[in-house]
Amino acid sequence: MAKQYDVLFRLLLIGDSGVGKTCLLCRFTDNEFHSSHISTIGVDFKMKTIEVDGIKVRIQIWDTAGQERYQTITKQYYRRAQGIFLVYDISSERSYQHIMKWVSDVDEYAPEGVQKILIGNKADEEQKRQVGREQGQQLAKEYGMDFYETSACTNLNIKESFTRLTELVLQAHRKELDGVRTRASNEMALAELEEDESKPEGPANSSKTCWC
Amino acid sequence: MGGRVASRRRVGQDPGLVRGAAGALLGGGHCPPLPAQHVRPVPSEPCWALGRTAWTGSADRSAPTSLGTAIRAPSCRSCLKAGLRAGPKPEQPGHSRHAFWVLPEDRPSFPVGPWDNYTFAQPGIQMKVRMLEELVSRIDEHVHRHLERHEVRYLQFAFRWMNNLLTRELPLRCAVRLWDTYQAEPEGFSRFHLYVCAAFLLSWRKEILEEGDFQELLLFLQNLPTAHWGDGDVSLLLAEAYRLKFAFADAPSHYKK
């Protein structure tokens, strides 16, 4: 069976409880939205394959519980992540302020070179807004991250933000991917070379091949 | 669910109580006493929110996660933060997640050791997941190896089973039926649930073995198709759990490799 994807990346969603991490994910993978809140226990898992720059990327997305008591469980997933969404709720100043704490967790537990992106979710709740768009942009700039205001409810910027993070991860790993490609082509060249070298040996060699 | 009124359970003062809790968590009331270095002396300040003695002092973070740590680590930060260490104050509102678990004394079947389940790092839940892993490896090595081979960790799916006592996995009518049995069964919530979880996992044996990919396996295990389940399915599950309990509960080395 042909492989359904070229590369596989692990992305992680983190942020305070109730900011809409699970809703973002459901909107992205299943195009569904449920307004009732049911808290994630431990870690949930979903996946989707998208195409970026002609490369089929399968993304595994780990949706973590925001509540503090689960954090020893959820931190175990940082280590293997290549991209991280830091999510806050634009109608909750508190969740925005906690981004600092989430960033320091990432610095401590995630591998170096992990790609991060800042998300201000619930952008549709304009009348309840407590965090300005500029504040989000400012914070993202401070940490050198990209920033999106999203709404899982109205499907605003969902696909864009997931694709963007995937692109960033892809860029960060481009060198490795190229390395893999180069190595693969080198091996092929080497094989060809060996084949060439073996030719002069003539019939003896070819009969040997037959025995194999 | 219970009530805060009932929260003032008898407060134990001696390390024997800690051993009792360990025994219950390990699935047996006749657990041998723990080595002395694993037992933290229980301070005298009662944590009324927990309905029992609180562990004060800082948790030893450098200690390895072992049985000993699991038992002594929960210094219940939330309670300490809320200033609940200053002795019994029945008029002060309790901590909801603890109050939820505080049940009258005449309900011995309710989890023994909830303070380990719903406190920081939830060592009680983690230990139960490890117990499930150990049990499944003895009951059905084939399934266990299959999960291992595909790098599926029990914590990735069974954490929720232990944390929510299967209420997220089963339709409400089935969860009610299940909990009804837990109430009737001695140590239903704390002990019998483990065998129910093992029976539950193994009821999907065929599907699990057919999946040969980490992602498909985990997606399946996190979203088990139980929407159509009814009384009959729960009865079967319980019957199998009883069978496992009789075969394995009092035989910790049964089929052990």
Short mmCIF file of C-alpha atoms in Angstrom, two decimals:
data_model
loop_
_atom_site.label_atom_id
_atom_site.label_comp_id
_atom_site.label_asym_id
_atom_site.label_seq_id
_atom_site.Cartn_x
_atom_site.Cartn_y
_atom_site.Cartn_z
CA MET A 1 0.00 0.00 0.00
CA ALA A 2 1.32 3.43 -0.92
CA LYS A 3 2.19 5.68 1.99
CA GLN A 4 -0.55 8.24 2.53
CA TYR A 5 1.82 10.96 3.67
CA ASP A 6 5.40 12.14 3.24
CA VAL A 7 6.19 13.43 6.70
CA LEU A 8 4.66 13.22 10.13
CA PHE A 9 4.68 16.03 12.69
CA ARG A 10 3.45 16.25 16.23
CA LEU A 11 1.69 19.42 17.27
CA LEU A 12 0.50 20.29 20.75
CA LEU A 13 -2.25 22.58 22.00
CA ILE A 14 -1.69 24.22 25.37
CA GLY A 15 -3.31 27.03 27.32
CA ASP A 16 -5.63 27.62 30.26
CA SER A 17 -8.69 25.52 30.85
CA GLY A 18 -11.71 26.66 28.86
CA VAL A 19 -9.93 28.79 26.23
CA GLY A 20 -11.20 26.50 23.46
CA LYS A 21 -8.31 24.21 22.60
CA THR A 22 -10.57 21.21 22.00
CA CYS A 23 -13.00 23.34 19.96
CA LEU A 24 -10.17 24.61 17.74
CA LEU A 25 -9.12 21.05 17.11
CA CYS A 26 -12.63 19.73 16.45
CA ARG A 27 -13.24 22.55 14.01
CA PHE A 28 -10.00 21.81 12.22
CA THR A 29 -10.21 18.04 12.01
CA ASP A 30 -13.96 17.40 11.86
CA ASN A 31 -15.36 20.85 11.01
CA GLU A 32 -17.60 20.62 14.04
CA PHE A 33 -18.35 23.04 16.84
CA HIS A 34 -20.01 22.38 20.18
CA SER A 35 -20.61 25.37 22.39
CA SER A 36 -21.01 23.32 25.58
CA HIS A 37 -17.82 22.88 27.52
CA ILE A 38 -16.63 19.44 28.50
CA SER A 39 -13.19 19.48 29.99
CA THR A 40 -10.44 17.36 28.50
CA ILE A 41 -9.10 14.67 30.80
CA GLY A 42 -5.38 14.18 30.42
CA VAL A 43 -4.68 14.28 26.71
CA ASP A 44 -6.82 13.77 23.61
CA PHE A 45 -5.51 12.88 20.24
CA LYS A 46 -6.54 13.63 16.66
CA MET A 47 -4.83 13.67 13.31
CA LYS A 48 -5.23 15.10 9.86
CA THR A 49 -3.25 15.06 6.66
CA ILE A 50 -2.74 18.36 4.88
CA GLU A 51 -0.71 19.39 1.90
CA VAL A 52 1.89 22.14 2.28
CA ASP A 53 4.17 23.11 -0.62
CA GLY A 54 3.29 19.91 -2.38
CA ILE A 55 4.32 17.80 0.59
CA LYS A 56 1.71 15.61 2.24
CA VAL A 57 2.07 16.24 5.93
CA ARG A 58 0.32 14.10 8.46
CA ILE A 59 -0.13 16.02 11.66
CA GLN A 60 -0.77 14.34 14.96
CA ILE A 61 -2.37 16.85 17.26
CA TRP A 62 -2.28 16.34 21.00
CA ASP A 63 -4.95 18.29 22.80
CA THR A 64 -3.98 18.73 26.43
CA ALA A 65 -6.09 19.44 29.48
CA GLY A 66 -5.60 22.97 30.74
CA GLN A 67 -6.32 22.27 34.39
CA GLU A 68 -3.31 22.44 36.63
CA ARG A 69 -3.75 19.04 38.19
CA TYR A 70 -3.16 17.27 34.86
CA GLN A 71 0.06 19.03 34.15
CA THR A 72 2.44 16.30 35.14
CA ILE A 73 0.65 14.14 32.57
CA THR A 74 0.47 16.76 29.85
CA LYS A 75 4.10 17.84 30.23
CA GLN A 76 5.18 14.39 29.13
CA TYR A 77 3.93 15.30 25.66
CA TYR A 78 6.02 18.46 25.26
CA ARG A 79 9.18 16.52 24.69
CA ARG A 80 8.06 14.96 21.43
CA ALA A 81 6.28 17.98 19.97
CA GLN A 82 7.62 19.84 16.98
CA GLY A 83 5.04 22.61 17.00
CA ILE A 84 3.05 24.16 19.82
CA PHE A 85 -0.10 26.29 19.83
CA LEU A 86 -0.27 28.61 22.83
CA VAL A 87 -3.92 29.46 23.20
CA TYR A 88 -5.67 32.15 25.21
CA ASP A 89 -9.22 33.43 25.24
CA ILE A 90 -9.68 37.07 24.14
CA SER A 91 -12.52 37.39 26.65
CA SER A 92 -10.27 36.37 29.54
CA GLU A 93 -7.44 38.65 30.60
CA ARG A 94 -6.28 35.95 33.00
CA SER A 95 -5.77 33.35 30.28
CA TYR A 96 -3.74 35.94 28.36
CA GLN A 97 -1.52 36.67 31.33
CA HIS A 98 -0.94 32.98 31.87
CA ILE A 99 0.64 32.67 28.42
CA MET A 100 3.88 33.74 30.07
CA LYS A 101 3.71 30.71 32.33
CA TRP A 102 2.90 28.41 29.41
CA VAL A 103 5.87 29.79 27.45
CA SER A 104 8.20 29.09 30.34
CA ASP A 105 6.85 25.53 30.52
CA VAL A 106 7.60 25.14 26.83
CA ASP A 107 11.12 26.46 27.35
CA GLU A 108 11.63 23.98 30.12
CA TYR A 109 10.08 20.84 28.70
CA ALA A 110 9.90 21.11 24.91
CA PRO A 111 12.86 20.36 22.65
CA GLU A 112 14.97 23.22 21.40
CA GLY A 113 13.85 24.58 18.07
CA VAL A 114 10.20 23.76 18.69
CA GLN A 115 7.95 26.08 16.68
CA LYS A 116 5.39 28.15 18.55
CA ILE A 117 2.39 30.15 17.51
CA LEU A 118 0.12 32.35 19.62
CA ILE A 119 -3.64 32.04 19.29
CA GLY A 120 -6.28 34.39 20.69
CA ASN A 121 -9.42 32.32 20.46
CA LYS A 122 -13.13 33.26 20.71
CA ALA A 123 -12.63 36.25 18.40
CA ASP A 124 -16.37 36.20 17.73
CA GLU A 125 -17.10 37.33 21.30
CA GLU A 126 -16.31 40.95 20.55
CA GLN A 127 -18.65 42.34 23.21
CA LYS A 128 -16.87 40.35 25.95
CA ARG A 129 -13.38 41.19 24.74
CA GLN A 130 -10.82 41.85 27.49
CA VAL A 131 -7.65 41.45 25.49
CA GLY A 132 -7.03 43.76 22.54
CA ARG A 133 -5.71 42.45 19.27
CA GLU A 134 -2.64 44.70 19.66
CA GLN A 135 -1.90 43.13 23.05
CA GLY A 136 -1.83 39.73 21.39
CA GLN A 137 0.39 40.99 18.61
CA GLN A 138 2.68 42.66 21.11
CA LEU A 139 3.09 39.50 23.16
CA ALA A 140 3.67 37.37 20.08
CA LYS A 141 6.32 39.83 18.93
CA GLU A 142 8.03 39.70 22.29
CA TYR A 143 8.38 35.94 22.04
CA GLY A 144 9.06 35.96 18.29
CA MET A 145 5.91 34.04 17.45
CA ASP A 146 3.27 34.38 14.78
CA PHE A 147 -0.13 35.48 16.01
CA TYR A 148 -3.69 34.68 14.97
CA GLU A 149 -7.04 35.64 16.40
CA THR A 150 -9.32 32.70 15.75
CA SER A 151 -12.86 31.61 16.31
CA ALA A 152 -13.77 27.96 16.34
CA CYS A 153 -17.41 29.07 16.43
CA THR A 154 -17.34 31.08 13.19
CA ASN A 155 -14.44 29.11 11.67
CA LEU A 156 -12.17 32.14 11.56
CA ASN A 157 -8.47 31.56 10.88
CA ILE A 158 -8.61 27.92 11.97
CA LYS A 159 -7.22 26.33 8.84
CA GLU A 160 -4.84 29.26 8.40
CA SER A 161 -3.26 28.91 11.83
CA PHE A 162 -2.87 25.13 11.62
CA THR A 163 -1.37 25.42 8.16
CA ARG A 164 0.95 28.20 9.29
CA LEU A 165 2.33 26.20 12.19
CA THR A 166 2.80 23.20 9.93
CA GLU A 167 4.69 25.40 7.48
CA LEU A 168 6.92 26.68 10.27
CA VAL A 169 7.68 23.16 11.43
CA LEU A 170 8.33 22.12 7.86
CA GLN A 171 10.73 25.03 7.38
CA ALA A 172 12.53 24.25 10.60
CA HIS A 173 12.95 20.66 9.51
CA ARG A 174 13.64 21.41 5.89
CA LYS A 175 17.35 20.94 6.39
CA GLU A 176 16.84 17.53 7.93
CA LEU A 177 14.36 16.59 5.24
CA ASP A 178 16.75 17.73 2.55
CA GLY A 179 19.47 15.81 4.35
CA VAL A 180 17.37 12.68 4.18
CA ARG A 181 16.75 13.27 0.51
CA THR A 182 20.41 13.91 -0.27
CA ARG A 183 21.45 10.86 1.68
CA ALA A 184 18.92 8.77 -0.14
CA SER A 185 20.10 9.99 -3.55
CA ASN A 186 23.75 9.52 -2.51
CA GLU A 187 23.02 5.94 -1.57
CA MET A 188 21.39 5.44 -4.93
CA ALA A 189 24.43 6.88 -6.70
CA LEU A 190 26.67 4.62 -4.65
CA ALA A 191 24.59 1.61 -5.59
CA GLU A 192 24.86 2.52 -9.24
CA LEU A 193 28.60 2.91 -8.85
CA GLU A 194 28.92 -0.50 -7.24
CA GLU A 195 26.89 -1.97 -10.02
CA ASP A 196 29.23 -0.40 -12.55
CA GLU A 197 32.27 -1.73 -10.74
CA SER A 198 30.91 -5.23 -10.63
CA LYS A 199 30.26 -5.32 -14.36
CA PRO A 200 33.86 -5.97 -15.52
CA GLU A 201 33.87 -9.22 -13.56
CA GLY A 202 31.73 -10.60 -16.27
CA PRO A 203 29.73 -13.81 -16.45
CA ALA A 204 31.08 -15.33 -13.24
CA ASN A 205 29.51 -12.55 -11.32
CA SER A 206 26.21 -12.75 -13.10
CA SER A 207 25.92 -16.47 -12.43
CA LYS A 208 26.59 -15.72 -8.78
CA THR A 209 23.66 -13.35 -8.87
CA CYS A 210 21.51 -16.17 -10.17
CA TRP A 211 22.19 -18.31 -7.12
CA CYS A 212 20.85 -15.68 -4.80
CA MET B 1 -23.05 13.26 46.01
CA GLY B 2 -22.33 12.95 49.68
CA GLY B 3 -21.98 16.25 51.38
CA ARG B 4 -19.58 18.48 53.10
CA VAL B 5 -21.39 17.84 56.33
CA ALA B 6 -20.01 14.36 56.20
CA SER B 7 -16.51 15.52 55.57
CA ARG B 8 -15.24 15.11 59.09
CA ARG B 9 -14.23 11.55 58.95
CA ARG B 10 -12.28 10.02 61.72
CA VAL B 11 -8.83 11.47 61.62
CA GLY B 12 -6.08 8.92 61.87
CA GLN B 13 -2.85 9.88 63.50
CA ASP B 14 -0.58 6.94 63.05
CA PRO B 15 1.37 5.77 60.03
CA GLY B 16 -0.73 2.62 60.07
CA LEU B 17 -3.41 4.62 58.36
CA VAL B 18 -1.03 5.40 55.55
CA ARG B 19 -0.28 1.73 55.17
CA GLY B 20 -3.98 1.04 55.05
CA ALA B 21 -4.38 3.48 52.20
CA ALA B 22 -1.47 1.88 50.40
CA GLY B 23 -3.06 -1.50 50.80
CA ALA B 24 -6.31 -0.31 49.37
CA LEU B 25 -4.59 1.33 46.43
CA LEU B 26 -2.71 -1.81 45.71
CA GLY B 27 -5.94 -3.70 45.64
CA GLY B 28 -5.74 -5.53 48.93
CA GLY B 29 -6.38 -4.66 52.53
CA HIS B 30 -3.74 -7.13 53.62
CA CYS B 31 -0.83 -5.31 52.13
CA PRO B 32 2.44 -5.80 54.00
CA PRO B 33 3.60 -2.72 55.88
CA LEU B 34 5.76 -0.36 53.87
CA PRO B 35 9.41 0.04 54.73
CA ALA B 36 9.79 2.79 57.29
CA GLN B 37 11.61 5.14 54.91
CA HIS B 38 8.54 5.21 52.67
CA VAL B 39 6.21 6.35 55.36
CA ARG B 40 6.14 10.01 56.16
CA PRO B 41 5.07 10.67 59.71
CA VAL B 42 1.54 11.99 59.58
CA PRO B 43 1.29 15.39 61.19
CA SER B 44 -1.37 16.13 63.69
CA GLU B 45 -3.15 18.93 61.83
CA PRO B 46 -6.33 17.59 60.36
CA CYS B 47 -7.34 18.73 56.90
CA TRP B 48 -11.08 18.92 57.28
CA ALA B 49 -11.58 19.57 53.57
CA LEU B 50 -10.16 16.15 52.89
CA GLY B 51 -11.98 14.77 55.84
CA ARG B 52 -8.73 13.44 57.17
CA THR B 53 -5.22 14.30 58.08
CA ALA B 54 -3.36 16.49 55.65
CA TRP B 55 0.19 15.93 54.63
CA THR B 56 1.98 19.10 55.47
CA GLY B 57 5.47 20.13 54.57
CA SER B 58 6.89 20.22 51.12
CA ALA B 59 6.60 17.22 48.88
CA ASP B 60 9.91 15.66 48.12
CA ARG B 61 10.26 16.43 44.44
CA SER B 62 13.61 14.74 44.06
CA ALA B 63 12.23 11.39 45.10
CA PRO B 64 11.56 8.92 42.32
CA THR B 65 7.95 8.26 41.42
CA SER B 66 7.43 5.09 43.30
CA LEU B 67 4.87 3.65 45.57
CA GLY B 68 6.42 5.50 48.47
CA THR B 69 6.27 8.84 46.73
CA ALA B 70 2.78 8.26 45.57
CA ILE B 71 1.63 7.81 49.08
CA ARG B 72 3.47 10.58 50.73
CA ALA B 73 3.69 13.17 47.97
CA PRO B 74 0.23 14.71 48.04
CA SER B 75 0.69 17.59 50.38
CA CYS B 76 -2.53 18.88 48.89
CA ARG B 77 -1.32 22.21 47.65
CA SER B 78 -4.81 23.47 47.03
CA CYS B 79 -5.83 22.90 50.59
CA LEU B 80 -2.65 24.44 51.88
CA LYS B 81 -3.17 27.40 49.60
CA ALA B 82 -6.72 27.82 50.78
CA GLY B 83 -5.47 27.93 54.33
CA LEU B 84 -7.22 24.74 55.24
CA ARG B 85 -4.42 23.44 57.36
CA ALA B 86 -5.29 25.36 60.47
CA GLY B 87 -7.48 22.71 61.94
CA PRO B 88 -11.13 21.92 61.54
CA LYS B 89 -13.28 24.81 60.39
CA PRO B 90 -16.57 23.28 59.48
CA GLU B 91 -18.10 26.63 58.61
CA GLN B 92 -15.57 27.30 55.87
CA PRO B 93 -16.61 26.04 52.46
CA GLY B 94 -14.69 22.98 51.44
CA HIS B 95 -12.72 22.39 48.38
CA SER B 96 -15.17 21.20 45.77
CA ARG B 97 -13.13 18.46 44.19
CA HIS B 98 -12.43 17.00 47.59
CA ALA B 99 -15.91 17.57 48.87
CA PHE B 100 -17.14 15.60 45.90
CA TRP B 101 -15.39 12.55 47.18
CA VAL B 102 -16.14 12.90 50.81
CA LEU B 103 -18.85 10.42 51.61
CA PRO B 104 -20.26 9.19 54.87
CA GLU B 105 -18.45 6.52 56.82
CA ASP B 106 -21.08 3.96 55.94
CA ARG B 107 -19.91 3.98 52.32
CA PRO B 108 -16.73 2.03 52.64
CA SER B 109 -16.95 1.05 49.00
CA PHE B 110 -16.12 4.55 47.81
CA PRO B 111 -12.53 5.08 46.73
CA VAL B 112 -10.15 4.64 49.54
CA GLY B 113 -7.50 7.22 48.97
CA PRO B 114 -9.30 9.89 46.96
CA TRP B 115 -6.70 12.32 48.26
CA ASP B 116 -4.26 10.55 45.96
CA ASN B 117 -6.59 10.64 42.99
CA TYR B 118 -7.61 14.24 42.76
CA THR B 119 -4.68 16.17 44.11
CA PHE B 120 -1.69 17.62 42.32
CA ALA B 121 -0.13 15.14 39.87
CA GLN B 122 -2.85 12.63 40.74
CA PRO B 123 -0.47 9.91 41.89
CA GLY B 124 -3.37 7.64 42.82
CA ILE B 125 -4.72 7.65 39.26
CA GLN B 126 -1.28 7.09 37.80
CA MET B 127 -0.75 4.15 40.07
CA LYS B 128 -4.09 2.62 39.06
CA VAL B 129 -3.16 2.94 35.41
CA ARG B 130 0.07 1.09 36.14
CA MET B 131 -1.91 -1.57 37.98
CA LEU B 132 -4.16 -1.97 34.95
CA GLU B 133 -1.12 -2.37 32.74
CA GLU B 134 0.32 -5.02 35.00
CA LEU B 135 -3.01 -6.85 35.19
CA VAL B 136 -3.59 -6.83 31.42
CA SER B 137 -0.07 -8.10 30.83
CA ARG B 138 -0.98 -11.14 32.93
CA ILE B 139 -4.45 -11.68 31.51
CA ASP B 140 -3.75 -11.22 27.83
CA GLU B 141 -0.12 -10.94 26.94
CA HIS B 142 -0.92 -10.81 23.25
CA VAL B 143 -2.92 -7.59 23.51
CA HIS B 144 -0.42 -6.12 25.95
CA ARG B 145 2.49 -6.82 23.60
CA HIS B 146 0.53 -5.46 20.65
CA LEU B 147 -0.01 -2.15 22.44
CA GLU B 148 3.60 -2.07 23.54
CA ARG B 149 4.87 -2.78 20.06
CA HIS B 150 2.93 0.13 18.65
CA GLU B 151 4.04 2.40 21.46
CA VAL B 152 0.57 2.95 22.80
CA ARG B 153 0.85 3.83 26.47
CA TYR B 154 -1.88 2.91 28.91
CA LEU B 155 -1.74 6.43 30.33
CA GLN B 156 -2.86 7.76 26.95
CA PHE B 157 -6.24 6.09 27.11
CA ALA B 158 -6.78 4.61 30.56
CA PHE B 159 -6.07 7.78 32.53
CA ARG B 160 -9.57 8.94 31.73
CA TRP B 161 -11.04 5.55 32.59
CA MET B 162 -9.66 5.84 36.10
CA ASN B 163 -10.22 9.56 36.51
CA ASN B 164 -13.87 9.49 35.46
CA LEU B 165 -14.75 5.91 36.35
CA LEU B 166 -15.76 5.18 32.73
CA THR B 167 -18.44 7.88 32.61
CA ARG B 168 -16.84 9.35 29.50
CA GLU B 169 -16.56 5.97 27.83
CA LEU B 170 -20.11 4.74 28.35
CA PRO B 171 -23.53 6.24 27.70
CA LEU B 172 -25.09 7.61 30.88
CA ARG B 173 -27.57 4.73 31.27
CA CYS B 174 -24.67 2.27 31.27
CA ALA B 175 -22.56 4.34 33.64
CA VAL B 176 -25.46 4.43 36.10
CA ARG B 177 -25.83 0.66 35.85
CA LEU B 178 -22.08 0.23 36.39
CA TRP B 179 -21.89 2.55 39.38
CA ASP B 180 -24.86 0.76 40.87
CA THR B 181 -22.79 -2.40 40.97
CA TYR B 182 -19.82 -0.49 42.37
CA GLN B 183 -22.01 0.67 45.24
CA ALA B 184 -23.13 -2.87 45.94
CA GLU B 185 -19.72 -4.46 45.60
CA PRO B 186 -17.27 -4.24 48.50
CA GLU B 187 -14.53 -1.83 47.44
CA GLY B 188 -16.36 -1.42 44.16
CA PHE B 189 -14.92 1.93 43.18
CA SER B 190 -11.46 1.42 44.53
CA ARG B 191 -10.83 -2.17 43.57
CA PHE B 192 -13.45 -3.79 41.38
CA HIS B 193 -13.20 -0.91 38.89
CA LEU B 194 -9.73 -2.11 37.95
CA TYR B 195 -11.09 -5.46 36.80
CA VAL B 196 -13.92 -3.75 34.96
CA CYS B 197 -11.35 -1.66 33.10
CA ALA B 198 -9.34 -4.74 32.19
CA ALA B 199 -12.50 -6.51 30.97
CA PHE B 200 -13.49 -3.37 29.10
CA LEU B 201 -10.16 -3.13 27.30
CA LEU B 202 -10.15 -6.80 26.43
CA SER B 203 -13.70 -6.68 25.13
CA TRP B 204 -12.13 -4.83 22.18
CA ARG B 205 -9.45 -7.44 21.76
CA LYS B 206 -10.29 -8.30 18.16
CA GLU B 207 -10.40 -4.68 17.01
CA ILE B 208 -7.19 -3.83 18.85
CA LEU B 209 -5.28 -6.69 17.30
CA GLU B 210 -6.55 -5.77 13.85
CA GLU B 211 -5.16 -2.23 14.10
CA GLY B 212 -1.54 -2.15 13.18
CA ASP B 213 -0.80 1.51 13.53
CA PHE B 214 -0.20 3.72 16.57
CA GLN B 215 -2.50 6.50 15.42
CA GLU B 216 -5.41 4.29 14.50
CA LEU B 217 -5.04 2.35 17.73
CA LEU B 218 -5.03 5.43 19.90
CA LEU B 219 -7.90 7.05 18.04
CA PHE B 220 -9.87 3.85 18.50
CA LEU B 221 -9.05 3.53 22.20
CA GLN B 222 -9.92 7.14 22.88
CA ASN B 223 -13.23 6.90 21.05
CA LEU B 224 -14.57 3.42 21.71
CA PRO B 225 -17.84 2.77 19.90
CA THR B 226 -20.15 2.26 22.89
CA ALA B 227 -22.94 4.64 21.88
CA HIS B 228 -25.31 1.74 21.28
CA TRP B 229 -24.45 -0.06 24.53
CA GLY B 230 -27.27 -1.09 26.82
CA ASP B 231 -27.88 -3.05 30.00
CA GLY B 232 -26.93 -6.33 28.40
CA ASP B 233 -23.50 -5.08 27.40
CA VAL B 234 -22.78 -3.80 30.90
CA SER B 235 -23.94 -7.11 32.40
CA LEU B 236 -21.53 -8.97 30.16
CA LEU B 237 -18.75 -6.56 31.08
CA LEU B 238 -19.45 -7.03 34.78
CA ALA B 239 -19.60 -10.81 34.44
CA GLU B 240 -16.21 -10.84 32.77
CA ALA B 241 -14.83 -8.46 35.40
CA TYR B 242 -16.02 -10.83 38.17
CA ARG B 243 -14.37 -13.72 36.40
CA LEU B 244 -11.08 -11.82 36.17
CA LYS B 245 -11.33 -10.73 39.76
CA PHE B 246 -11.75 -14.31 40.95
CA ALA B 247 -8.94 -15.56 38.77
CA PHE B 248 -6.44 -12.81 39.40
CA ALA B 249 -7.26 -10.75 42.48
CA ASP B 250 -5.91 -13.13 45.07
CA ALA B 251 -3.25 -14.57 42.82
CA PRO B 252 -0.81 -11.75 42.17
CA SER B 253 1.59 -14.11 40.43
CA HIS B 254 -1.00 -15.82 38.26
CA TYR B 255 0.45 -15.97 34.73
CA LYS B 256 3.20 -13.63 35.78
CA LYS B 257 6.22 -13.80 33.52
#
